Structure formats: C-alpha cells, structure tokens
Tab-separated table of C-alpha atoms in Angstrom:
chain	number	residue	atom	x	y	z
A	1	UNK	CA	-61.956	32.228	33.088
A	2	UNK	CA	-60.469	30.580	29.814
A	3	UNK	CA	-60.434	26.729	29.976
A	4	UNK	CA	-59.072	26.240	26.497
A	5	UNK	CA	-58.897	22.337	25.806
A	6	UNK	CA	-61.668	21.475	28.320
A	7	UNK	CA	-64.108	23.568	26.206
A	8	UNK	CA	-63.374	22.035	22.915
A	9	UNK	CA	-65.995	20.101	21.049
A	10	UNK	CA	-64.039	16.995	21.063
A	11	UNK	CA	-63.378	16.953	24.661
A	12	UNK	CA	-67.021	17.653	25.540
A	13	UNK	CA	-68.112	14.985	23.334
A	14	UNK	CA	-65.639	12.518	24.873
A	15	UNK	CA	-66.672	13.220	28.344
A	16	UNK	CA	-70.347	12.839	27.431
A	17	UNK	CA	-69.741	9.551	25.908
A	18	UNK	CA	-67.243	8.302	28.541
A	19	UNK	CA	-69.703	9.223	31.370
A	20	UNK	CA	-71.255	5.854	31.115
A	21	UNK	CA	-68.072	4.263	32.679
A	22	UNK	CA	-68.815	5.129	36.353
A	23	UNK	CA	-72.417	4.031	35.996
A	24	UNK	CA	-71.583	0.607	34.968
A	25	UNK	CA	-68.430	0.122	36.847
A	26	UNK	CA	-69.305	-2.842	39.051
A	27	UNK	CA	-67.693	-6.162	39.775
A	28	UNK	CA	-69.247	-8.954	37.474
A	29	UNK	CA	-71.159	-10.615	40.330
A	30	UNK	CA	-73.336	-7.332	40.516
A	31	UNK	CA	-74.912	-8.031	37.046
A	32	UNK	CA	-76.037	-11.547	38.139
A	33	UNK	CA	-79.853	-11.914	37.737
A	34	UNK	CA	-80.080	-13.196	41.414
A	35	UNK	CA	-79.083	-9.796	42.786
A	36	UNK	CA	-81.208	-6.808	42.947
A	37	UNK	CA	-78.434	-4.308	41.974
A	38	UNK	CA	-78.148	-5.001	38.159
A	39	UNK	CA	-80.976	-2.896	37.009
A	40	UNK	CA	-79.791	0.419	38.382
A	41	UNK	CA	-76.761	0.832	36.370
A	42	UNK	CA	-78.689	-0.057	33.249
A	43	UNK	CA	-81.487	2.427	34.048
A	44	UNK	CA	-78.985	5.137	34.709
A	45	UNK	CA	-77.067	4.340	31.554
A	46	UNK	CA	-80.210	4.590	29.551
A	47	UNK	CA	-81.042	7.996	31.022
A	48	UNK	CA	-77.545	9.274	30.047
A	49	UNK	CA	-77.983	7.762	26.555
A	50	UNK	CA	-81.055	9.712	26.174
A	51	UNK	CA	-79.157	12.881	27.269
A	52	UNK	CA	-76.231	12.259	25.173
A	53	UNK	CA	-78.678	11.716	22.192
A	54	UNK	CA	-80.387	15.078	22.916
A	55	UNK	CA	-77.075	16.965	23.256
A	56	UNK	CA	-74.853	15.299	20.773
A	57	UNK	CA	-77.272	14.267	17.872
A	58	UNK	CA	-80.258	16.571	18.122
A	59	UNK	CA	-78.030	19.369	19.416
A	60	UNK	CA	-80.661	20.468	21.874
A	61	UNK	CA	-80.260	23.742	23.658
A	62	UNK	CA	-82.678	22.800	26.330
A	63	UNK	CA	-81.377	22.385	29.959
A	64	UNK	CA	-83.211	19.104	30.687
A	65	UNK	CA	-80.556	16.846	29.086
A	66	UNK	CA	-77.939	18.399	31.339
A	67	UNK	CA	-80.177	17.806	34.359
A	68	UNK	CA	-80.929	14.209	33.450
A	69	UNK	CA	-76.972	13.546	33.104
A	70	UNK	CA	-76.444	15.271	36.362
A	71	UNK	CA	-79.221	13.275	37.974
A	72	UNK	CA	-77.927	10.081	36.774
A	73	UNK	CA	-74.350	10.870	38.157
A	74	UNK	CA	-75.729	12.135	41.487
A	75	UNK	CA	-78.016	9.173	41.895
A	76	UNK	CA	-74.948	6.765	41.068
A	77	UNK	CA	-72.911	8.470	43.870
A	78	UNK	CA	-75.797	8.238	46.520
A	79	UNK	CA	-76.679	4.551	45.586
A	80	UNK	CA	-73.000	3.448	45.616
A	81	UNK	CA	-72.536	4.981	49.140
A	82	UNK	CA	-75.685	3.203	50.239
A	83	UNK	CA	-74.503	-0.221	48.870
A	84	UNK	CA	-70.987	0.198	49.913
A	85	UNK	CA	-71.900	-0.635	53.668
A	86	UNK	CA	-73.559	-3.849	52.628
A	87	UNK	CA	-70.818	-4.956	50.168
A	88	UNK	CA	-67.714	-3.741	52.220
A	89	UNK	CA	-67.254	-7.361	53.578
A	90	UNK	CA	-68.058	-10.864	52.236
A	91	UNK	CA	-68.156	-14.248	53.704
A	92	UNK	CA	-65.433	-16.543	52.836
A	93	UNK	CA	-65.942	-19.773	54.597
A	94	UNK	CA	-67.052	-18.711	58.017
A	95	UNK	CA	-64.951	-15.640	58.052
A	96	UNK	CA	-65.860	-12.168	57.131
A	97	UNK	CA	-63.203	-10.473	54.934
A	98	UNK	CA	-62.785	-6.979	53.343
A	99	UNK	CA	-64.207	-6.861	49.808
A	100	UNK	CA	-61.351	-4.755	48.428
A	101	UNK	CA	-62.457	-4.920	44.714
A	102	UNK	CA	-65.895	-3.689	45.490
A	103	UNK	CA	-64.536	-0.919	47.714
A	104	UNK	CA	-61.791	0.123	45.106
A	105	UNK	CA	-64.503	0.069	42.167
A	106	UNK	CA	-67.011	2.075	44.362
A	107	UNK	CA	-64.439	4.621	45.033
A	108	UNK	CA	-63.304	4.944	41.469
A	109	UNK	CA	-66.817	5.213	40.136
A	110	UNK	CA	-67.755	7.890	42.796
A	111	UNK	CA	-64.575	9.941	41.856
A	112	UNK	CA	-65.451	9.617	38.333
A	113	UNK	CA	-69.129	10.651	38.826
A	114	UNK	CA	-68.032	13.609	40.814
A	115	UNK	CA	-65.539	14.734	37.930
A	116	UNK	CA	-68.387	14.405	35.395
A	117	UNK	CA	-70.708	16.417	37.521
A	118	UNK	CA	-68.139	19.211	37.838
A	119	UNK	CA	-67.261	19.081	34.297
A	120	UNK	CA	-70.882	19.182	33.086
A	121	UNK	CA	-71.818	22.104	35.243
A	122	UNK	CA	-69.023	24.379	33.849
A	123	UNK	CA	-70.918	27.252	31.966
A	124	UNK	CA	-68.039	27.166	29.477
A	125	UNK	CA	-68.786	23.536	28.438
A	126	UNK	CA	-72.565	24.146	27.829
A	127	UNK	CA	-71.863	27.348	26.004
A	128	UNK	CA	-69.166	25.571	23.846
A	129	UNK	CA	-71.616	22.692	22.926
A	130	UNK	CA	-74.289	25.186	21.829
A	131	UNK	CA	-71.975	27.129	19.612
A	132	UNK	CA	-72.492	26.440	15.940
A	133	UNK	CA	-70.785	27.454	12.720
A	134	UNK	CA	-71.248	31.241	12.045
A	135	UNK	CA	-73.790	31.880	9.087
A	136	UNK	CA	-72.047	32.828	5.916
A	137	UNK	CA	-72.436	36.539	5.587
A	138	UNK	CA	-73.035	38.070	1.982
A	139	UNK	CA	-70.215	40.159	0.992
A	140	UNK	CA	-71.187	43.957	1.070
A	141	UNK	CA	-70.354	44.251	-2.693
A	142	UNK	CA	-72.923	41.544	-3.616
A	143	UNK	CA	-75.594	42.914	-1.100
A	144	UNK	CA	-75.417	46.229	-2.873
A	145	UNK	CA	-76.233	44.453	-6.252
A	146	UNK	CA	-79.001	42.684	-4.771
A	147	UNK	CA	-80.534	45.831	-3.252
A	148	UNK	CA	-80.422	47.536	-6.717
A	149	UNK	CA	-82.063	44.916	-8.722
A	150	UNK	CA	-84.949	44.539	-6.358
A	151	UNK	CA	-88.055	46.552	-7.435
C-alpha cells in the first residue's frame, strides 16, 4: 500500500517532533509542585526526546527508539485513563461540578497519542526514515580506466 505524503521525510520528522504535545497537554494546575502528576509528563517527554535524538540526529536503525516512543505514548494513554476518574469532577464551594477542561484535554491527548502510535507503527514510516541517499556510482567508462591502470 502506497501512503505517499505520510511517508515523506518531512512528515515523519514533523510527527516525531510534535509527539510531545499529547504528553504535556495538561491544564496548568497539573504542573503545580503541590500535585503528584507534574513529573510524569516530563519523564515521558524526556523519553521521547531520547528516541527522537536517536532517530533524527543519529539516524539509528535500531528498533529501541521506536519502542521507547511507543512506550511513552502508550503509558500516556493508560495514565490519563487512570487520572480521569479522579479529576472528572472538582469541588466548587460545596458542590461537585464536572471538570470539562480536564476531560476535554484528556480526550484530545488520548486521541493524539493513539494517532502517533498508529503512525509510528506503519512499516513504511520506519523504512522511509531509514532510507538514505544512494551512493554515487562510478560511471562504467571511468571504472574501466581504473581497472586498466591497476597492476
């Protein structure tokens, strides 16, 4: 199956860089030092940073950077589902009200993580990122001269 624009180097690089968004998409109060949830998005973002460095800068052909990225996105989905139940409502005065911003951000982040997981698991994406420029070949006329001049 040919996926054209999905497998271009620019698209792959963009998705690998933008995969930070679902990991850090939390309401501002989640990053307060008084909560216990601020460290997880930072840890997952660091893991993705390591994976992106290996894939984009070092051009590693190893599978572990892909696994690290998938682990981060999968863990993001699981942790958000677990935190959703405790953050779905909040107390305003003496009343419990639905925390719509948190629910919407969680839904968007989960959907983005699922999209990144799907995209990163496409075999065409991994193959396209591994492709390098072809090595310049010596024209046949020059290779014959080189063979004649060698002892």
